[in-house]
CSV table of C-alpha atoms and ligand atoms in Angstrom, one decimal:
chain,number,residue,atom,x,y,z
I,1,UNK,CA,96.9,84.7,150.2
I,2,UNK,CA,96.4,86.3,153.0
I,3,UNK,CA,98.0,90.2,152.3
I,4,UNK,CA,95.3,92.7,152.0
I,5,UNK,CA,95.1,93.8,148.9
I,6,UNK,CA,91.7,95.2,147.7
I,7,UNK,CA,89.3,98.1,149.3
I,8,UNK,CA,87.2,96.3,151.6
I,9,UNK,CA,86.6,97.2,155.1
I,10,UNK,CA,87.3,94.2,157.5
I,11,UNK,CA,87.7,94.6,161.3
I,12,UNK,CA,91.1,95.4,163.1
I,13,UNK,CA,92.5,92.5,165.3
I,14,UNK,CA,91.6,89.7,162.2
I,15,UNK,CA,93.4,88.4,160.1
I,16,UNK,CA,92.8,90.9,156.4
I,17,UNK,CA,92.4,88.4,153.9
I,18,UNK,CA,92.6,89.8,150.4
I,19,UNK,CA,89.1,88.9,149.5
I,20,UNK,CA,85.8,88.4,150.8
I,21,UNK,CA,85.9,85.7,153.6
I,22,UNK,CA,84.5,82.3,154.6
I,23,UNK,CA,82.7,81.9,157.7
I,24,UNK,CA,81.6,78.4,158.6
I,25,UNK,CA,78.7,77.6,161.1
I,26,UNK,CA,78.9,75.1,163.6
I,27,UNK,CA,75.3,75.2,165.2
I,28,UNK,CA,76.0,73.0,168.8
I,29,UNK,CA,72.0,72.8,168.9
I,30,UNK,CA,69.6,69.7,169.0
I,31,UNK,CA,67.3,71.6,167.0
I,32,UNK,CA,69.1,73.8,164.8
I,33,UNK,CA,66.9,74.3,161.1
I,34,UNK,CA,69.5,73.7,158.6
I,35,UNK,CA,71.5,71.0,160.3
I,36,UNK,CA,69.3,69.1,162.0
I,37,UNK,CA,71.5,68.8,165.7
I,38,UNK,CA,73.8,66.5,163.7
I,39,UNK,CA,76.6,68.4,165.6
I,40,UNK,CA,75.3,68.4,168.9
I,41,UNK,CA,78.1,66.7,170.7
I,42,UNK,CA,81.8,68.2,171.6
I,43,UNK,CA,83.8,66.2,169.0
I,44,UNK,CA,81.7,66.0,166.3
I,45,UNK,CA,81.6,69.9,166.5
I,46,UNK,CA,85.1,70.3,166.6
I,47,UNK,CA,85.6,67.8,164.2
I,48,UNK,CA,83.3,69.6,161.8
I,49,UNK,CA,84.1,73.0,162.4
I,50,UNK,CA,87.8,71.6,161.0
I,51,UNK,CA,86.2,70.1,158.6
I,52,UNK,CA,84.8,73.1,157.1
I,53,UNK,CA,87.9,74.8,157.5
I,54,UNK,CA,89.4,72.2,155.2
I,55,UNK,CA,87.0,72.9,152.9
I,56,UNK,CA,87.9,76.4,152.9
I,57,UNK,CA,86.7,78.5,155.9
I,58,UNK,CA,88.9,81.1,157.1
I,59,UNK,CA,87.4,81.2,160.3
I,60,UNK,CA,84.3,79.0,161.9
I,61,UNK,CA,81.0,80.5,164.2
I,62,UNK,CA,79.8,78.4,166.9
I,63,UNK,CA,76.5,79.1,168.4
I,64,UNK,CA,75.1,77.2,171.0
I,65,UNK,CA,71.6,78.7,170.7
I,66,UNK,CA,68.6,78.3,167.8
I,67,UNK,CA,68.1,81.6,166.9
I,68,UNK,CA,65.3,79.8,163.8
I,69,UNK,CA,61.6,81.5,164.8
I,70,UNK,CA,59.9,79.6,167.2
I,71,UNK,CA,62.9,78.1,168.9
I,72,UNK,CA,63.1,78.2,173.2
I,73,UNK,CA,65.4,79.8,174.7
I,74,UNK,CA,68.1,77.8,176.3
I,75,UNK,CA,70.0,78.4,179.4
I,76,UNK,CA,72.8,79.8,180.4
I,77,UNK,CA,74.2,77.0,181.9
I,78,UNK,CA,73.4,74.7,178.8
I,79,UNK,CA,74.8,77.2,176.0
I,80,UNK,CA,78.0,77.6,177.9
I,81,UNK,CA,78.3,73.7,177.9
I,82,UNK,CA,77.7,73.2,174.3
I,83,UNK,CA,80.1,76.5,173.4
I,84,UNK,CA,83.1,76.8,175.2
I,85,UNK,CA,84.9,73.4,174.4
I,86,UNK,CA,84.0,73.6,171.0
I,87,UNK,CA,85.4,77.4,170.9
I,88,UNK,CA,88.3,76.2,172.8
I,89,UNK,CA,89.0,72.5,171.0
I,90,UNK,CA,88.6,75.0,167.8
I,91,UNK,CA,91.1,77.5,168.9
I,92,UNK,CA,93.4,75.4,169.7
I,93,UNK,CA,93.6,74.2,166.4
I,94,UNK,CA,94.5,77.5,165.4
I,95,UNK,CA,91.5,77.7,164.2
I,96,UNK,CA,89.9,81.4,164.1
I,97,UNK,CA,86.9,81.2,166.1
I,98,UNK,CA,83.5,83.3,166.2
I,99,UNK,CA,81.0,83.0,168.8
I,100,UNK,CA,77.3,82.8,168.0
I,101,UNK,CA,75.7,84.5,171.1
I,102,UNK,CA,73.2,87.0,172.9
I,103,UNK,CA,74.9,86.6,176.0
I,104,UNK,CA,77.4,88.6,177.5
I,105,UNK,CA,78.5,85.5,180.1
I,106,UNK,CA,78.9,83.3,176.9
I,107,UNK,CA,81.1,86.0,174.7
I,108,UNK,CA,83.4,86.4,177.6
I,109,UNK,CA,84.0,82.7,178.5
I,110,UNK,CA,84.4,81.8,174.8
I,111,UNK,CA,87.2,84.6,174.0
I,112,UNK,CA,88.7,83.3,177.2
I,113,UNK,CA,88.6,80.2,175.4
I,114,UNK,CA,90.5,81.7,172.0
I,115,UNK,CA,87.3,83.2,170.3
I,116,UNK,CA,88.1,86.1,168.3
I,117,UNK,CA,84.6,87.9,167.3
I,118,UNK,CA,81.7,88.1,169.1
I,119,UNK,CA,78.6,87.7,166.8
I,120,UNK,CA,75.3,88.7,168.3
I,121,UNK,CA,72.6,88.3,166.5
I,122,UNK,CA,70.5,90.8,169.1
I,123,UNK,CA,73.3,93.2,168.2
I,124,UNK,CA,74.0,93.6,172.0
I,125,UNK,CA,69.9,94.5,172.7
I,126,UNK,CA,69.3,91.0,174.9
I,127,UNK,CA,71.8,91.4,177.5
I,128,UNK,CA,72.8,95.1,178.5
I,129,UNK,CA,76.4,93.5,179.7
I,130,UNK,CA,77.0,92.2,176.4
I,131,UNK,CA,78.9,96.0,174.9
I,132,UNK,CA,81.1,96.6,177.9
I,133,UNK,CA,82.0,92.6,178.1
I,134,UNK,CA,83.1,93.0,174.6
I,135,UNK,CA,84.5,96.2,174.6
I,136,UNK,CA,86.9,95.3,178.0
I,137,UNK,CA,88.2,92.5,175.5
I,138,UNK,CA,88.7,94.2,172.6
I,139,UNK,CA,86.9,91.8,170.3
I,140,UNK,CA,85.7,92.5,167.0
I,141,UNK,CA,81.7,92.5,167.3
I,142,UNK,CA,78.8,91.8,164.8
I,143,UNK,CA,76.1,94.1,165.1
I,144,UNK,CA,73.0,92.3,163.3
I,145,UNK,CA,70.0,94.1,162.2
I,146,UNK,CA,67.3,92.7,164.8
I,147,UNK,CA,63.8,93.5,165.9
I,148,UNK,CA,63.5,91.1,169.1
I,149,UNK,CA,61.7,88.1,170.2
I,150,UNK,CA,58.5,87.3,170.3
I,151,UNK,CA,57.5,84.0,172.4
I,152,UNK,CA,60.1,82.7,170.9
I,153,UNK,CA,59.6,84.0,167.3
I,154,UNK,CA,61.3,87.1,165.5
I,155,UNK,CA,58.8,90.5,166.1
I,156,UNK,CA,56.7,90.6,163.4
I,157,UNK,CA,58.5,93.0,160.6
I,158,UNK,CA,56.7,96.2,158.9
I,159,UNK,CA,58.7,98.4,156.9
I,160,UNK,CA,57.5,101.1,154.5
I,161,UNK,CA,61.0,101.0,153.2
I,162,UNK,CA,63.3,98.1,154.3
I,163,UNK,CA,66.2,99.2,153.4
I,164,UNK,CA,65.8,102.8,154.8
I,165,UNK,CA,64.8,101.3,157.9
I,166,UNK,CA,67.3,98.8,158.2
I,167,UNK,CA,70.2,100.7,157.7
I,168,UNK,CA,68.7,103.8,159.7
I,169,UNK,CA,68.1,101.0,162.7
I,170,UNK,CA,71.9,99.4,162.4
I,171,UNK,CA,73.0,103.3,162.2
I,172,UNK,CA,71.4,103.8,165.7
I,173,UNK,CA,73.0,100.4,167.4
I,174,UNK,CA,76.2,101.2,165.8
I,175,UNK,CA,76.4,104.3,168.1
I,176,UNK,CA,75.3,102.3,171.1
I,177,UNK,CA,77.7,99.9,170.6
I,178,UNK,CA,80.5,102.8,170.4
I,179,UNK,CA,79.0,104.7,173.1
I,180,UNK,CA,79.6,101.3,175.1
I,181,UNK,CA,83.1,101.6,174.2
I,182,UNK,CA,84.1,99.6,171.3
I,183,UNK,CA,86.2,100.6,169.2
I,184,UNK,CA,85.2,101.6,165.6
I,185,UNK,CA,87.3,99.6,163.4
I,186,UNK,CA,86.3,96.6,165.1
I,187,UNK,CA,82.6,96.9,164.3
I,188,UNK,CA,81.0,94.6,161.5
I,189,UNK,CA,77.6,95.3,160.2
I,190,UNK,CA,74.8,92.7,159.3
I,191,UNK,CA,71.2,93.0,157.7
I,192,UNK,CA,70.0,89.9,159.8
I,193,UNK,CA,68.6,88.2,156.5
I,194,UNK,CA,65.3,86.4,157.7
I,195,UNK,CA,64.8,88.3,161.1
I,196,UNK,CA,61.6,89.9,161.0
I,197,UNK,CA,61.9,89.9,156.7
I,198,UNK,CA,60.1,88.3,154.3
I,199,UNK,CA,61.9,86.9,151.1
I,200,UNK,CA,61.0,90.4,149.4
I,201,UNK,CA,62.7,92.3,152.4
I,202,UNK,CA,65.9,89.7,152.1
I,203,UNK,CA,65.9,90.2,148.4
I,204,UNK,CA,65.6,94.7,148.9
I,205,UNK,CA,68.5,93.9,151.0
I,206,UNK,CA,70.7,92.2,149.0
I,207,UNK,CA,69.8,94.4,145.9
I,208,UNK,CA,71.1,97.2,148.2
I,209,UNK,CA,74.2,96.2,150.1
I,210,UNK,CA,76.0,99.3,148.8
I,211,UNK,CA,73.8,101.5,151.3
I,212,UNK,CA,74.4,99.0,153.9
I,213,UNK,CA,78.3,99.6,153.2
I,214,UNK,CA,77.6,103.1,154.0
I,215,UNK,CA,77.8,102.7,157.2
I,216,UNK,CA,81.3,102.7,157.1
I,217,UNK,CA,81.7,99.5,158.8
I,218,UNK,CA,82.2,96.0,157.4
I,219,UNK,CA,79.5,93.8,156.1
I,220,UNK,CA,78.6,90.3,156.9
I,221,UNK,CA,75.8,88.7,154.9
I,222,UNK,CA,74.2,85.4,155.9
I,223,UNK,CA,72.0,83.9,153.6
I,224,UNK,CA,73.0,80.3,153.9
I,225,UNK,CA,70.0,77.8,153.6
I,226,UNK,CA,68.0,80.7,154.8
I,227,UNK,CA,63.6,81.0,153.9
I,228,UNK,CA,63.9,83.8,151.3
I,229,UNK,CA,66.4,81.0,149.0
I,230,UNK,CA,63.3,78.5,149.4
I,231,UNK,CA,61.2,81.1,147.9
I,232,UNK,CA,62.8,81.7,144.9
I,233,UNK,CA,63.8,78.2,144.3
I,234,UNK,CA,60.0,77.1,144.8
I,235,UNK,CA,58.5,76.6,141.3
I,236,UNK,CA,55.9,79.0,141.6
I,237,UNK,CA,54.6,80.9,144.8
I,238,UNK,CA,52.5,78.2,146.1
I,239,UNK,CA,54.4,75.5,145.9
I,240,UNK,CA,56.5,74.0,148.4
I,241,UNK,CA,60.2,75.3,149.1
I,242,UNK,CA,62.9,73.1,148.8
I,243,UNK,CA,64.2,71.9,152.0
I,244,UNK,CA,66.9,74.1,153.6
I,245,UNK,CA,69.6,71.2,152.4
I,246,UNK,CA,68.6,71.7,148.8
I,247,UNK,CA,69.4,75.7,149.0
I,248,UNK,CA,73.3,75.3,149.0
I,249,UNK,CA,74.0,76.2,145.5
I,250,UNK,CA,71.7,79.1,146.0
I,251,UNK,CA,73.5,80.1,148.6
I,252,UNK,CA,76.9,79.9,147.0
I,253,UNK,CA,74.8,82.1,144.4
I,254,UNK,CA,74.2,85.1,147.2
I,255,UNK,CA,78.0,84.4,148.4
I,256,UNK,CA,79.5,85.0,144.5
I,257,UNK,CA,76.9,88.5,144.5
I,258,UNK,CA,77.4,89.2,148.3
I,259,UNK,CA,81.4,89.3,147.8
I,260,UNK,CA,81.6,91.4,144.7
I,261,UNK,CA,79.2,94.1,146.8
I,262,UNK,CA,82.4,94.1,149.1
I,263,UNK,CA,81.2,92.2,151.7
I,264,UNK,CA,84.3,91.5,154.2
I,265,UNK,CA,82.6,88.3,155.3
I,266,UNK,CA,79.6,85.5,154.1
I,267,UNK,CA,78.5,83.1,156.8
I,268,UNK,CA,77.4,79.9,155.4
I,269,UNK,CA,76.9,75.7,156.3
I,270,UNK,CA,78.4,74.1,153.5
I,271,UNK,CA,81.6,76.0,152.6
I,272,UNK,CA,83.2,74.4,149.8
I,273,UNK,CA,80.6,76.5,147.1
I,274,UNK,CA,81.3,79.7,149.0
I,275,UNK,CA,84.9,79.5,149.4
I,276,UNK,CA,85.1,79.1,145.1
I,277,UNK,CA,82.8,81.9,144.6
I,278,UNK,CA,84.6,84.3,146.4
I,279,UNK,CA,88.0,83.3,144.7
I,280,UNK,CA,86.1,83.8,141.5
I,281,UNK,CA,85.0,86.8,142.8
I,282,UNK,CA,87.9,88.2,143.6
I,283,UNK,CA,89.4,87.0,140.1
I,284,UNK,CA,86.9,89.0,138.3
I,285,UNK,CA,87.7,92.1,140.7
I,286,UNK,CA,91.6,91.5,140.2
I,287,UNK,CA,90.7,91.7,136.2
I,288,UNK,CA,88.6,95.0,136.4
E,301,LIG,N1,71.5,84.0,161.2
E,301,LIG,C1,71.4,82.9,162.0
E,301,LIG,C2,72.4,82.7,163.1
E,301,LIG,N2,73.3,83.6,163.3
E,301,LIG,N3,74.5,85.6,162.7
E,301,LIG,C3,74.6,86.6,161.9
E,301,LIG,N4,75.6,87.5,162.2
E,301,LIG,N5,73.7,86.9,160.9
E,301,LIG,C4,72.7,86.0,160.6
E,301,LIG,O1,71.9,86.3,159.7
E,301,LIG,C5,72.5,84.9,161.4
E,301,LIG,C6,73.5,84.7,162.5
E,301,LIG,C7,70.4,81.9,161.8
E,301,LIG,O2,70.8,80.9,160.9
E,301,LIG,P1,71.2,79.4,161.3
E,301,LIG,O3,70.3,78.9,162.3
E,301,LIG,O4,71.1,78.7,160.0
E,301,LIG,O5,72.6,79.4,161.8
C-alpha cells in the first residue's frame, strides 16, 4: 500500500505511504545507549538497516554521532567514515535512507550518496551551513525541538509550559529554516522527546501532539527506548528503570498513540512492534 489515502501531512519528494510510517535507526556509534555499538562496523550496519526494513521499515536513519547526554563529540572526519557507506550500501538497496546529523558536510555527502532526508536533531542551530546545504539539494529536513549542548549534555530544560514553549520554539526554527530557503512542504517537525525534558515534559508532549500538528508541517515522534518509557515502566518512582532493551513494547505503545495523532513518521530500534501498530492503527482509522 503505498497510495496516499488518509489526511496526514508527509513531506514532498517521499514516498506518501497511506499511513503513518516506519523509520528504523541504524546508530554507526561505539557508544550509542540503546544499542550498545553492536552496529559499529560498515556491513553489519547495512546488513541491519535491511534487516529492519524486512521487518517492516519504510525507510532507515543512520547517524553516525551519539546524540545520548553526556556523549563527546566526534569528528568530522570519523562521522563521515561511519555514515556515508552505510547511506550509500543502503541506498543502493533501494533502500530509503535518512541521515542522522548536525553537520552540514555530513548531509551533503550522504544525499550524494542516495540519502533522501536530512534529520538534524540541532534542527540546523550547530552548523550555520547546514539550511543552505539542504535547501541547494532539495531534501526533505527534520527540524527537532532542541536546546543545545552543554559539555556534552542536553541544556538543562525549564519550561513554565512545555508544550507552549515547545511549539512556540519549533515555530521560530521553522521560519529559519524557510528563510534559509527550504521549501515548505518539505519540512517535518519533531518535539525532540528526551532533549532537555524530563519524563513529565515527554509525556505533556505526547498528550499534546495535536498542537504540535499545528504547525502545519509533518510530525515525527521518537520515543524508541527513550528515559521517560523507563520511568513509567519503573515500579514505583524510586525504583530502578528497566534497561532501554526492555522499553520495546512500550515503545510500540507510543508508536500505536503517536500514529493515530497523525504523526507522518515514528522513529524507532526494533521495528517489527511499530510497523503492526501503525497498520492497526490505520485499520481503526479506515473503520471510523
Ligand atoms: N533522538 C535521538 C537521535 N536522533 N532524531 C530525531 N529526529 N528525533 C529524536 O528524538 C532523536 C533523533 C536519540 O536517540 P538514539 O540515540 O536512541 O537514536
Amino acid at each position: 500500500m503505498t497510495k496516499q489515502t488518509d489526511r496526514r501531512p508527509h513531506p514532498a519528494g517521499l514516498t506518501a505511504w497511506d499511513r503513518c510510517a516506519v523509520m528504523g535507526v541504524v546508530n554507526v556509534t561505539p557508544d550509542s545507549f540503546s544499542d550498545g555499538g553492536r552496529f559499529f562496523d560498515t556491513t553489519a550496519a547495512i546488513k541491519h538497516g535491511l534487516h529492519l526494513v524486512a521487518e517492516g521499515a519504510d525507510l532507515v536513519d543512520v547517524g553516525g554521532e551519539s546524540t545520548r547526554p553526556g556523549a563527546t563529540r566526534v569528528d568530522e572526519d570519523e562521522e563521515l567514515r561511519r555514515v556515508v557507506p552505510v547511506v550509500r550500501g543502503l541506498a543502493s538497496e533501494g533502500v530509503t535512507v535518512s541521515v542522522d546529523t548536525m553537520r552540514a558536510s555530513v548531509a551533503a555527502r550522504a544525499l550524494a550518496a542516495g540519502a533522501a532526508l536530512v534529520n538534524d536533531v540541532s534542527g540546523g542551530l550547530a552548523d550555520p551551513r547546514m539550511i543552505p546545504a539542504v535547501a541547494d539539494t532539495g531534501a526533505p529536513f527534520v527540524v527537532m525541538h532542541w536546546r543545545g549542548l552543554l559539555e556534552g549534555g542536553n541544556v538543562k530544560g525549564e519550561y513554565a509550559d512545555v508544550v507552549t514553549e515547545v511549539v512556540d520554539e519549533l515555530r521560530t526554527r521553522v521560519d529559519a529554516v524557510l528563510e534559509g530557503g527550504i521549501a515548505p512542504d518539505r519540512v517535518v517537525v519533531d518535539p525532540g522527546l528526551g532533549f532537555s525534558k524530563n519524563a513529565d515534559h515527554d509525556l505533556a508532549l505526547l498528550a499534546h501532539l495535536d498542537r504540535l500538528l499545528g504547525l502545519g508541517h509533518p510530525l515525527l515522534v521518537a520515543a524508541s527506548r527513550k528515559r521517560f518509557l523507563g520511568r513509567v515502566l519503573a515500579a514505583d518512582p524510586d525504583a530502578a528503570p528497566p534497561p532501554a532493551r526492555e522499553r520495546d513494547a512500550a515503545t510500540a505503545a507510543v508508536s500505536a498513540l503517536a500514529a493515530h495523532a497523525g504523526a507522518w513518521a515514528v522513529r524507532v530500534h526494533e521495528v517489527r512492534a511499530t510497523a503492526d501498530a501503525v497498520r492497526v492503527a490505520r485499520a481503526v482509522e479506515g473503520a471510523r
